[in-house]
XYZ file of C-alpha atoms in Angstrom:
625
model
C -26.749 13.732 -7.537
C -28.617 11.541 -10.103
C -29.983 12.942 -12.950
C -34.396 13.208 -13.121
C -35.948 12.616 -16.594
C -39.350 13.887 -17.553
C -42.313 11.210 -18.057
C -42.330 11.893 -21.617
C -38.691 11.442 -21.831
C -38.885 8.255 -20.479
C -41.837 7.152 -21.997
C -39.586 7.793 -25.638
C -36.915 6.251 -24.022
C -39.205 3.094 -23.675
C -40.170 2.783 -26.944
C -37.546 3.398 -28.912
C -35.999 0.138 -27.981
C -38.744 -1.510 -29.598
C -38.524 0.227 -33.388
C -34.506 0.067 -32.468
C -34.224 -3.707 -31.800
C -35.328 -5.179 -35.020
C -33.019 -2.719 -37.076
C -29.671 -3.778 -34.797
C -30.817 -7.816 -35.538
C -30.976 -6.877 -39.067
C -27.250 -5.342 -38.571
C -26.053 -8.709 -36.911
C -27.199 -10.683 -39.123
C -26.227 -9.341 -41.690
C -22.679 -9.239 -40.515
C -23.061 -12.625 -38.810
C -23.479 -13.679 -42.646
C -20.776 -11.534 -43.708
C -18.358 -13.251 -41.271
C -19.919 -16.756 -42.437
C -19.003 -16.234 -46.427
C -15.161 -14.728 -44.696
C -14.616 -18.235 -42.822
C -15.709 -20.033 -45.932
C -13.494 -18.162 -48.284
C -10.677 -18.646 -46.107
C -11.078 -22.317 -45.625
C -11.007 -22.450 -49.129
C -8.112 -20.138 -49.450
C -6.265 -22.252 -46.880
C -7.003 -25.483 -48.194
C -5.526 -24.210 -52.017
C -2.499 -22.846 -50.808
C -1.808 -25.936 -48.408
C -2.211 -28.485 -52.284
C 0.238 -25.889 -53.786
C 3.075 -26.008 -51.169
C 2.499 -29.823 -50.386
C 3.200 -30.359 -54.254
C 5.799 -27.628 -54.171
C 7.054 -29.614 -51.226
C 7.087 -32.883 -53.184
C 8.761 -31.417 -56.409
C 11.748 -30.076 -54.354
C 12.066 -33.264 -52.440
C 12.108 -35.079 -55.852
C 15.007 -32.714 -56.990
C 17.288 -32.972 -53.777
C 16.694 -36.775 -54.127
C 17.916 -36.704 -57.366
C 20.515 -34.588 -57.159
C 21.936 -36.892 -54.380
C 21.635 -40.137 -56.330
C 23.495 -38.808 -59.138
C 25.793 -37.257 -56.391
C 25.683 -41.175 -55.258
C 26.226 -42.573 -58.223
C 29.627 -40.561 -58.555
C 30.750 -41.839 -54.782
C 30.322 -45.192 -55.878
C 32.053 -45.173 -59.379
C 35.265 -43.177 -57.715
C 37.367 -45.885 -56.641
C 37.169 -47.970 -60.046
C 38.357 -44.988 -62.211
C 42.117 -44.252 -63.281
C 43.869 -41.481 -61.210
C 45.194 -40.332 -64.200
C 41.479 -39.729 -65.578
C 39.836 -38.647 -62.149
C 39.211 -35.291 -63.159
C 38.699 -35.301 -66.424
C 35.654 -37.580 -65.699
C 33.905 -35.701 -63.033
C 34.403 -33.045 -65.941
C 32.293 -34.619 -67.784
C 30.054 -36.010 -65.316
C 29.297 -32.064 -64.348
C 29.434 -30.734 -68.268
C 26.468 -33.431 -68.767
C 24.218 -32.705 -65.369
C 22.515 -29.725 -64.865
C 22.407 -30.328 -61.222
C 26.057 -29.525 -60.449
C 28.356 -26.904 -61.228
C 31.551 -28.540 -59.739
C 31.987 -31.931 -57.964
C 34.880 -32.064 -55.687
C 36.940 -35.011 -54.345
C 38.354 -33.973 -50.847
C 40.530 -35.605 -48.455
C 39.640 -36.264 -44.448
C 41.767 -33.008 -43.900
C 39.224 -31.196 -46.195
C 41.595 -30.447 -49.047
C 40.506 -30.724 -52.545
C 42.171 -33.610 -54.420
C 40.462 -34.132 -57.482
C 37.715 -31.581 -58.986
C 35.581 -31.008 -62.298
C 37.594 -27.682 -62.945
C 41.461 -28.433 -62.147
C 41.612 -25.306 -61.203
C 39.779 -25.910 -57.480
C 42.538 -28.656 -56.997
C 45.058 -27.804 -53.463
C 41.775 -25.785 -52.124
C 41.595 -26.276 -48.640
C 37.780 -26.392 -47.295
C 38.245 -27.295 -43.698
C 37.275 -23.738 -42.228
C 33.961 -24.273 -44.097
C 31.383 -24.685 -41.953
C 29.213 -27.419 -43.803
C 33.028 -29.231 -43.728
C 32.821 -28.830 -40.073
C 29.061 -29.817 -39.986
C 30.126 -33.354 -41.851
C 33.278 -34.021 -39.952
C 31.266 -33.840 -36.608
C 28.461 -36.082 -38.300
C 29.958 -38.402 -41.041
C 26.707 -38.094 -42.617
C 25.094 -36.178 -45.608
C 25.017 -33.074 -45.498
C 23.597 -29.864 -47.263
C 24.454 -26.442 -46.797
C 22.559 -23.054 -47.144
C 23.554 -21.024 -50.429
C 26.739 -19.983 -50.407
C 27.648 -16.702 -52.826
C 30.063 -17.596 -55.518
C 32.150 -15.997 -58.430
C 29.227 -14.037 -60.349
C 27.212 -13.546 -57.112
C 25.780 -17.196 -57.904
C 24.314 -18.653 -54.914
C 25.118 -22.487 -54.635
C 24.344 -25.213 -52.388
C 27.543 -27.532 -51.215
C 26.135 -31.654 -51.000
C 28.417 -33.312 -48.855
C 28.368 -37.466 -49.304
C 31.008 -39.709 -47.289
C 33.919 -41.592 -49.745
C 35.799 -44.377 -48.597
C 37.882 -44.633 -46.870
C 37.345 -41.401 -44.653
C 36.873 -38.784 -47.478
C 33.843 -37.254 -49.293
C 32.729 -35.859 -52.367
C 31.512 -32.320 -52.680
C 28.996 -31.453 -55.400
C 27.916 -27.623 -55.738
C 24.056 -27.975 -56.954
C 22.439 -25.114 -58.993
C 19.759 -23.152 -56.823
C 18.488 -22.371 -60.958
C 16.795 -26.061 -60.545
C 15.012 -25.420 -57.246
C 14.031 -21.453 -59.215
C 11.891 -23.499 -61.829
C 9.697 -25.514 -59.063
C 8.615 -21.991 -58.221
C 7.655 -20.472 -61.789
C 3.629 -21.084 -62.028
C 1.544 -18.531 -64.300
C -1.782 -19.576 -62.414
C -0.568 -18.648 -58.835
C 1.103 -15.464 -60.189
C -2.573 -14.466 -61.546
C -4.095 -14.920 -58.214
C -1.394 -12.990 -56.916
C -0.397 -16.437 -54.558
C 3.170 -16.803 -53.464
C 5.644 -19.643 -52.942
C 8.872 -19.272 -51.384
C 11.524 -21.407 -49.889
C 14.019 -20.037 -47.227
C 17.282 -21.377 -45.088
C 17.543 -21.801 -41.803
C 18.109 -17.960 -41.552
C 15.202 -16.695 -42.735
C 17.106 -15.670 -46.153
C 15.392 -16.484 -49.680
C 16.840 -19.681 -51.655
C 14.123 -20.155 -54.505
C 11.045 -17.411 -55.061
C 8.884 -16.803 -58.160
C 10.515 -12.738 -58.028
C 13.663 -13.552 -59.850
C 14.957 -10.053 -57.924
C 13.987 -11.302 -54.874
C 15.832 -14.590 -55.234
C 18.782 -13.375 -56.698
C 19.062 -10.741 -54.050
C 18.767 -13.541 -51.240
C 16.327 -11.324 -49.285
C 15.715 -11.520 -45.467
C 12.191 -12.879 -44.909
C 12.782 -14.169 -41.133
C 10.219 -11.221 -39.911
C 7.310 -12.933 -41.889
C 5.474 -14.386 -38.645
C 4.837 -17.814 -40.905
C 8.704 -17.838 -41.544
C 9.135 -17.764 -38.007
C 6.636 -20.632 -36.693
C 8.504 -22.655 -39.619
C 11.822 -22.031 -38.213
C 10.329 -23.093 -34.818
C 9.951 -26.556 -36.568
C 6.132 -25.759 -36.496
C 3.919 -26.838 -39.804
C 0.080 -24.911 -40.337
C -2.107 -22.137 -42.071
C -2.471 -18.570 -40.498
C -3.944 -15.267 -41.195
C -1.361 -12.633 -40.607
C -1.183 -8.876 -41.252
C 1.670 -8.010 -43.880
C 4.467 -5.512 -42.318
C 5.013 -3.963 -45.850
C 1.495 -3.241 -46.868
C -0.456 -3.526 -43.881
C -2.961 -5.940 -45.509
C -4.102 -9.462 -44.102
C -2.734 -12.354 -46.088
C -3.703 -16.189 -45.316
C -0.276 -18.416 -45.171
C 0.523 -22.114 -45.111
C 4.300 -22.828 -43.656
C 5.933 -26.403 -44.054
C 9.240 -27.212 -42.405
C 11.829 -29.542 -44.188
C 13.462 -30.619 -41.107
C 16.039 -32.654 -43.036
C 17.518 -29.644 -44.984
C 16.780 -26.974 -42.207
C 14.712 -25.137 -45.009
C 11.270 -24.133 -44.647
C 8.543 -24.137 -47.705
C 6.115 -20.997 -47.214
C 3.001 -20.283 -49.293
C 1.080 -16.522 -49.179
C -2.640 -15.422 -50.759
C -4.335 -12.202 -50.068
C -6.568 -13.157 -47.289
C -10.330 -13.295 -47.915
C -11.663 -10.132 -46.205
C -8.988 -8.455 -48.852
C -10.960 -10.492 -51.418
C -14.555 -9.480 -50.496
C -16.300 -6.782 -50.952
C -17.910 -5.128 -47.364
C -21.538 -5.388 -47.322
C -22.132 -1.968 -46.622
C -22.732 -1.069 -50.698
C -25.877 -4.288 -50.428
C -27.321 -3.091 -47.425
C -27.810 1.239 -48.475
C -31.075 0.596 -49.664
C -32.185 -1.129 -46.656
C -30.403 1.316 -44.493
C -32.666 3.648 -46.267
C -35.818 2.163 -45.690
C -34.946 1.528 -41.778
C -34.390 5.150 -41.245
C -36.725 6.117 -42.834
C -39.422 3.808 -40.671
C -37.126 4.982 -37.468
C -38.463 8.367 -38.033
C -41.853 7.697 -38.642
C -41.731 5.372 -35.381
C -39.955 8.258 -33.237
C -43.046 10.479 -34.394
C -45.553 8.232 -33.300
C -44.309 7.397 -29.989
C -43.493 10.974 -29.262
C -47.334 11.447 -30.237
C -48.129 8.271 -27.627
C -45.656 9.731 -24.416
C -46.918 13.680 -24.620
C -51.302 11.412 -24.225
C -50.153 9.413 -21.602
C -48.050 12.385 -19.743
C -50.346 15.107 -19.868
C -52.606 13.503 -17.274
C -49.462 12.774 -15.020
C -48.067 16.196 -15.465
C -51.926 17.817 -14.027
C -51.544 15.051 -11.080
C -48.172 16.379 -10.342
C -48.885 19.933 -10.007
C -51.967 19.110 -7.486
C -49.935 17.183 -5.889
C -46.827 20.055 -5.240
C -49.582 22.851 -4.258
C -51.073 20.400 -1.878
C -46.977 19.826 -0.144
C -46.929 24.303 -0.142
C -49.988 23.997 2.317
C -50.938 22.839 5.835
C -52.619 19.376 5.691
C -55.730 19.289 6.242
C -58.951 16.416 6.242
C -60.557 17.116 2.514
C -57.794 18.557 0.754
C -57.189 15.978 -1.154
C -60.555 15.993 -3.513
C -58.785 18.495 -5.860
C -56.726 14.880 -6.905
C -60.158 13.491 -8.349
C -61.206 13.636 -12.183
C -57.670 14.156 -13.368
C -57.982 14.949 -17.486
C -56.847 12.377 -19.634
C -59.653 9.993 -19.453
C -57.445 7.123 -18.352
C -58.735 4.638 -16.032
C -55.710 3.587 -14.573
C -54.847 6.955 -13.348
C -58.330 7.396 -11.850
C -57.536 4.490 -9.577
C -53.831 6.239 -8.617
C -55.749 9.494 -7.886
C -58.470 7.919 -5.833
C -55.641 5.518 -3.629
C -53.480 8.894 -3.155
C -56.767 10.591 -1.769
C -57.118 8.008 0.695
C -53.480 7.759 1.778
C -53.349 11.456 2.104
C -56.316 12.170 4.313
C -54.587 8.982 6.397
C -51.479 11.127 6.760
C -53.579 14.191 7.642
C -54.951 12.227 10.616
C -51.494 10.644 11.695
C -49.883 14.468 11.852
C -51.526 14.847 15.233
C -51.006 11.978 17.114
C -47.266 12.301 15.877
C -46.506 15.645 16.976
C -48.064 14.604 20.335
C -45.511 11.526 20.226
C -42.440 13.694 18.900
C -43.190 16.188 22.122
C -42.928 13.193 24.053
C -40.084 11.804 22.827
C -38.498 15.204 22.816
C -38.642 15.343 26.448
C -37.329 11.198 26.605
C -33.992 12.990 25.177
C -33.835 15.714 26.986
C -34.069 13.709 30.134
C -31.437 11.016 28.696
C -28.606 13.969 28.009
C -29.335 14.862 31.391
C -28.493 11.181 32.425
C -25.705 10.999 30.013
C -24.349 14.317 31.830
C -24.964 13.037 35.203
C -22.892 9.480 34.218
C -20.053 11.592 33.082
C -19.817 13.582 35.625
C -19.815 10.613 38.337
C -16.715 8.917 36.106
C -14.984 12.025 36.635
C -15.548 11.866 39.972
C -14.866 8.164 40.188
C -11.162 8.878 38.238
C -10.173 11.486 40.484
C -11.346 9.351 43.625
C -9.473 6.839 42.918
C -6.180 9.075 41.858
C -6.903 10.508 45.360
C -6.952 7.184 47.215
C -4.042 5.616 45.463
C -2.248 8.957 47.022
C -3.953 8.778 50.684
C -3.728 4.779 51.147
C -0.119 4.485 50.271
C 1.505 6.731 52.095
C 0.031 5.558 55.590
C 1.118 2.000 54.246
C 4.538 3.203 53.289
C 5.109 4.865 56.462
C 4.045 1.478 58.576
C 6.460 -0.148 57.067
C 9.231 2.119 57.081
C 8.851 2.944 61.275
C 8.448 -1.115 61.290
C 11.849 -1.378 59.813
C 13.093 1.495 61.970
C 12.266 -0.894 65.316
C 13.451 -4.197 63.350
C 16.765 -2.045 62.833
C 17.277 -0.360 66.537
C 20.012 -1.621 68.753
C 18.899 1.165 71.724
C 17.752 -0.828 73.426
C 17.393 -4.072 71.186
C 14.024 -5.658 70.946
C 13.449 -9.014 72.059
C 12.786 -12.151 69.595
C 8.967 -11.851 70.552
C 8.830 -8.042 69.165
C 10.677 -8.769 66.308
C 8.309 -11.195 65.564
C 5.303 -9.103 66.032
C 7.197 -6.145 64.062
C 8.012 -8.778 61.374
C 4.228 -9.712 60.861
C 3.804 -5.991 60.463
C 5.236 -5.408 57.992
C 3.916 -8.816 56.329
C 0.753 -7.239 56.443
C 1.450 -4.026 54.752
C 3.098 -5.664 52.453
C -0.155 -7.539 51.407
C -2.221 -4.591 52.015
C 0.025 -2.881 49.636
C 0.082 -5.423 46.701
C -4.016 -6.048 47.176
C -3.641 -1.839 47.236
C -1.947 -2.142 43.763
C -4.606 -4.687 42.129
C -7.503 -2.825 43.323
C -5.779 0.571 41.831
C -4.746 -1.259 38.579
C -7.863 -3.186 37.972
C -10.157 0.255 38.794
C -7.746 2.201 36.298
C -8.254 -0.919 33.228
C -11.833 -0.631 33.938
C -12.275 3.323 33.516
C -9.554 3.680 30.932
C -6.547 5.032 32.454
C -4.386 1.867 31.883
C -0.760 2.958 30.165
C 0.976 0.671 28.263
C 4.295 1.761 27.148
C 4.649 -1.283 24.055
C 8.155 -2.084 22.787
C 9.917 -4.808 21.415
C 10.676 -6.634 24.376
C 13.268 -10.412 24.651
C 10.545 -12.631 25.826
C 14.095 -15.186 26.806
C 15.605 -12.334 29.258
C 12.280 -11.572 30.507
C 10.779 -14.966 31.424
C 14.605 -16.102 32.427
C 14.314 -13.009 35.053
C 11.096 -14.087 35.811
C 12.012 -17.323 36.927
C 15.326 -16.895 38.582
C 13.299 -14.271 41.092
C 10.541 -17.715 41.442
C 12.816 -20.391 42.074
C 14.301 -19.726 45.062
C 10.395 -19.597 46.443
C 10.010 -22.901 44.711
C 12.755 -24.414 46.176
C 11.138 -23.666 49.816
C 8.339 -25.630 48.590
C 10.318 -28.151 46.870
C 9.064 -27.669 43.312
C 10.726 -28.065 40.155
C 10.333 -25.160 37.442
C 11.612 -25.585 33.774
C 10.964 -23.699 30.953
C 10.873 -24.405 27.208
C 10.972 -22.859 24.113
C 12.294 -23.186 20.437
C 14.945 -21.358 18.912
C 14.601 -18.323 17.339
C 11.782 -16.718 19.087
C 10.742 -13.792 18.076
C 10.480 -10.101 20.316
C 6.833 -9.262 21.748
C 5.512 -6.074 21.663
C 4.339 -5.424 25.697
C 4.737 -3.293 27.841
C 7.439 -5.109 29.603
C 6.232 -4.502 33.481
C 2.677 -5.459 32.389
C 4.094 -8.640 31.327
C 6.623 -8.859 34.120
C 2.858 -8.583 35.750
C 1.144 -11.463 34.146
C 4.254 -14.000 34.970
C 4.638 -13.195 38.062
C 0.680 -13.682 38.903
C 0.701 -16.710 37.375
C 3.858 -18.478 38.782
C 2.614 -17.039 42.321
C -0.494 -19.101 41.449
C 1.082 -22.093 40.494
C 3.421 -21.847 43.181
C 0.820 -21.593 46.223
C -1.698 -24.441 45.050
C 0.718 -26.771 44.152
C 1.839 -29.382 46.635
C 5.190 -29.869 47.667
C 6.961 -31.970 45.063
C 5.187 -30.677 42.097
C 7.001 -29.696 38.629
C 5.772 -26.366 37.283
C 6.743 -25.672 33.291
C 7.187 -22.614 31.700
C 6.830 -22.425 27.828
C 6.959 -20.369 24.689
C 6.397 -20.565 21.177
C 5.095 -19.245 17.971
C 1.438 -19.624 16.430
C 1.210 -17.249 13.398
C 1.797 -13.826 13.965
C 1.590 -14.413 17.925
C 3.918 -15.721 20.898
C 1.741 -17.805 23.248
C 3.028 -18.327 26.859
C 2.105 -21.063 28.614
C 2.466 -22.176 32.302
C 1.556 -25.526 32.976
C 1.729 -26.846 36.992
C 0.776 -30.404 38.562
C -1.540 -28.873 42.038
C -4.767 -29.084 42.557
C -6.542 -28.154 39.608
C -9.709 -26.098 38.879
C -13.626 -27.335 39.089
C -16.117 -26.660 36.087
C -17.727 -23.455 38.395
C -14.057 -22.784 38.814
C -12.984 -22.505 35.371
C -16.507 -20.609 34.256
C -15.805 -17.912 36.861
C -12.270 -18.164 37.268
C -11.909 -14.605 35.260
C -14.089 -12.711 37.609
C -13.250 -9.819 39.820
C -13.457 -10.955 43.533
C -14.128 -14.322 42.719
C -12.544 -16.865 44.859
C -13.199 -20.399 44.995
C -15.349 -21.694 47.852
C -12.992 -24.988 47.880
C -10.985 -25.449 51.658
C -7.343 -25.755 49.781
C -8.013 -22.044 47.875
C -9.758 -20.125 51.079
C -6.460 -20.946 53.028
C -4.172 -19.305 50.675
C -4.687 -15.353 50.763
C -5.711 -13.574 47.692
C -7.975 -10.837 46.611
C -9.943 -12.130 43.572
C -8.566 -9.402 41.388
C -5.387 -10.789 40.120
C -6.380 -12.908 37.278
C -9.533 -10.516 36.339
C -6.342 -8.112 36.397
C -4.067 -10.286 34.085
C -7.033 -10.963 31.517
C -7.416 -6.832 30.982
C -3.721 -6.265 30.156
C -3.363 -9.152 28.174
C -7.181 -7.680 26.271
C -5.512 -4.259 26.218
C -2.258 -6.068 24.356
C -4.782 -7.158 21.797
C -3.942 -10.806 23.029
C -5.659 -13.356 24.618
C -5.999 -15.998 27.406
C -7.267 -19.374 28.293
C -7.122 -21.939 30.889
C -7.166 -26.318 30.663
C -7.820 -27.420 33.545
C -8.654 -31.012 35.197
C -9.413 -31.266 38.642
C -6.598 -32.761 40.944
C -4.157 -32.894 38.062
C -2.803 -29.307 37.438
C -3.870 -26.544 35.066
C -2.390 -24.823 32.213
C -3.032 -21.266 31.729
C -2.050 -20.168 28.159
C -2.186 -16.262 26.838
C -0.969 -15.029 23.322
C 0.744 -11.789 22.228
C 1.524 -10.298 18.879
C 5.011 -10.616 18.135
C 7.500 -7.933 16.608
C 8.080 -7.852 12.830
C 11.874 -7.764 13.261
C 13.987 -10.834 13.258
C 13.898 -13.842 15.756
C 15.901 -13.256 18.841
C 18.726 -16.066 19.107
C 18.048 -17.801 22.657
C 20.425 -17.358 25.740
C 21.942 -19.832 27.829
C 19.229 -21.867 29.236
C 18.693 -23.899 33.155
C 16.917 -26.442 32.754
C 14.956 -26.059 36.076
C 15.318 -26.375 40.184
């Protein structure tokens, strides 16, 4: 149940917003501003470290370009030197560059033939992989740092030597180190760091950290550089937890990436809390005073409302009467408004005083109504209880005089002591004709009387709609024949169970191929069909006779109706069967219609909800008389 508030409750309630609203704008603005200088600092953050690693960026590709020309230079002069002096020279080609620490000569099978330390000679580098790398290339390449003697980390330039060989000069990572020493980024505590392709450092301003070749791949700006990605980003630091703004360059020629880090500006700045106490101060300080006031305000205008209230309840504890109402005049509070409420709930109450009578004169009258409806009600019930057991009683007492005229008509077609003649037979034979009718109009009047109070049963299963309509038809077609009508049937593959109650459908076919069977003329085609619309099997069966009339088709559903046309009054019938049909098919939550043109045949089509297990496969299938 919902809460009720007091007047003066909500009258504070409605204030409040009013001394509360100005102090929350104050609060968003002032962080709105607070958010503004944050953007701005960052920009500028982002902007400074994106100049530092662009320049970085430019130094180092100075150095590797320079490092390859002299690596170049060495290519070119090989094949004019003396074999005898071959190493000797790139000895002193590598004692007078501080690029290299060796320069190696090797053959197309990647064996060292000539080297700045004759010591390296006979060492076989095919199972290295930047070896590998240029063999599958023939171009230039350059390897990540590779440990050596000293735990020295080197980088292996590979250049292509005619005719099929290379040279291999091992450059000092100490010359990329330098590019990275800067006093005035160490002071603002800014970082720049370059990293292989596996996320391990190659040249950082932390000597340790460089030296140690630390892992920096789970820095999410190492990892959008990696990605071949290039940008700035504000990330939070795994180590210390604090936000740090980052630029990250790719060098997609060397696999490297260049990374630059700041402390990010909300690290920088200080919160605005500290500026704002004061003001804090004087806001609360007002809220109070505010709070008193309209407390003050809510208990003047409530008082008034509270006196009108308690009239109002002791008036509700007595009988109404004409006049009572006056006590609700001159309310205290001296408020004009309320003067006006008091006089208007006068009025209306000395209108409700004279409205009691006249309804308690109409609620004894419409007391009795329902007490003469339940009676009604009672009396309806009771006649379908009688009309239920009346007809359970003459489904009992009609067939068994039927049953028994056809079974002693039988008994005379049958007896040979003495034989009767042809003309008795005949008459005998007519007979039983008759009950038969009697007994199948007996069945549709039964049937259609159950639907209509209720006692219908279907018993639904899954049921073949091929075997059924195939049983169907053979029983059909030997009537058809007589008549010299073809009947087909159709249907796709596959077709899914129905779930009937499979005499009720047995039911529906039959009524309907009896139909199409007696007004169809001799030499007629009648078509039998099935297939699948959604989560429904629709029937149809389509004939070439004489067709239905608009009043036809409009009435063609009612019980007992029969058309008033010569070619339908000499065929018997009852009127019930397709009323009948149209109730079970209702009852099978399906549904029928009829197309119909007049002369030309008529297709009757009815739907059924089809079984959720799988598609039946179709039997072996006539294809009609």
């Amino acid at each position: 149940m919902r809460r009720k508030r007091s007047l003066k409750t909500l009258l504070l309630m409605a204030f409040l917003p009013v001394v509360v609203l100005p102090i929350l704008l104050v609060a968003l603005a002032t962080q709105w501003q607070y958010e503004t200088e944050i953007r701005t600092v960052e920009h500028n953050i982002e902007q400074d470290l994106l100049v530092t690693a662009t320049a970085r960026e430019k130094i180092l590709t100075t150095l590797i370009a320079n490092a390859l020309d002299q690596a170049e230079i060495i290519a070119a002069a090989w094949p004019s030197m003396v074999s005898a002096e071959r190493n000797r020279a790139l000895g002193d080609f590598t004692y007078r560059s501080d690029a290299f620490r060796q320069v190696w000569v090797v053959s197309p099978q990647g064996r060292v033939t000539a080297s700045s330390a004759p010591a390296d000679v006979g060492l076989d580098l095919a199972q290295r992989p930047y070896w590998q790398e240029y063999r599958r290339t023939g171009m230039t390449v350059i390897s990540d740092p590779e440990p050596e003697s000293g735990g020295r980390y080197v980088v292996r330039m590979v250049l292509p030597l005619a005719p099929g060989g290379a040279i291999v000069a091992t450059y000092r990572l100490s010359q990329l180190q330098h590019a990275f020493r800067d006093p005035e980024t160490v002071q603002l505590d800014r970082v720049a760091f370059l990293v292989d392709r596996n996320g391990r450092t190659i040249a950082h301003p932390d000597e340790r950290i460089q030296a140690d070749r630390q892992d920096l791949s789970g820095l999410p700006p190492v990892k959008l550089a990696q990605e071949g990605r290039s940008g700035t980003m504000v990330f939070r630091d795994p180590e210390t937890g604090q936000e740090r703004s980052a630029v990250y360059l790719p060098m997609e020629k060397l696999g490297w990436s260049l990374i630059a880090i700041q402390p990010a500006a909300s690290t920088m700045l200080v919160s605005p809390s500290v500026a704002n106490r004061q003001t804090l101060l004087i806001m609360t300080i007002g809220l109070m005073l505010a709070v008193w006031m309209t407390a003050v305000l809510s208990l003047r205008l409530a008082r008034p409302v509270e006196e009108f209230s308690q009239k109002l309840r002791r008036l509700t504890t007595e009988p109404i009467r004409p006049g009572q109402a006056d006590i609700l005049i001159n309310v205290a509070g001296g408020v004009e408004e309320y003067d006006h409420v008091a006089r208007s709930a006068k009025v209306l109450y000395d209108a409700l005083a004279e409205n009691i009578v006249q309804l308690e004169a109409r609620s004894n009258e419409l007391t009795l109504t329902n007490q003469q409806r339940e009676a009604t009600v009672e009396a309806l019930k009771r006649l379908d209880r009688l009309r239920a057991d009346f007809l359970d009683a003459l489904s009992h007492d009609l067939r068994i005089p039927v049953t028994s005229i056809i079974g002693y008509a039988e008994l005379l077609q049958d007896a040979q002591d003495p034989p009767l003649g042809s003309a008795e037979l005949g008459y005998v034979q007519q007979i039983i004709e008759a009950c038969n009718r009697m007994q199948a109009m007996l069945e549709e009047l039964l049937d259609y009387a159950r639907m209509e109070v209720g006692r219908i049963k279907l018993r639904l299963e899954p049921v073949d709609p091929y075997a059924l309509i195939e049983e169907t038809l053979a029983f059909f077609r030997p009537l058809a024949a007589q008549k010299h009508l073809t009947i087909t049937a159709e249907w796709p593959d596959n077709l899914p169970e129905v779930v009937v109650d499979p005499d009720r459908l047995r039911q529906i076919l039959n009524n309907l191929l009896s139909n199409a069977i007696k007004y169809t003329p001799p030499g007629g085609s009648i078509t039998v069909r099935a297939s699948v619309h959604e989560a429904c099997v629709v029937f149809e069966v389509q004939d070439t006779g004489i067709g239905l009339s608009d009043e036809d088709k409009q009435h063609l559903f009612e019980k007992f109706y029969r058309s008033a046309r010569r070619e339908v009054q000499q065929e018997k019938g009852s009127g019930l069967g397709l009323a009948l049909i149209k109730g079970v098919i209702e009852a099978h939550d399906g549904h029928i219609e009829v197309a119909s043109e007049l002369g030309k045949g008529s297709t009757f089509r009815f739907s059924l909800p089809a079984s959720q297990r799988s598609a039946v496969p179709p039997p072996m299938r006539e294809s009609g008389v």
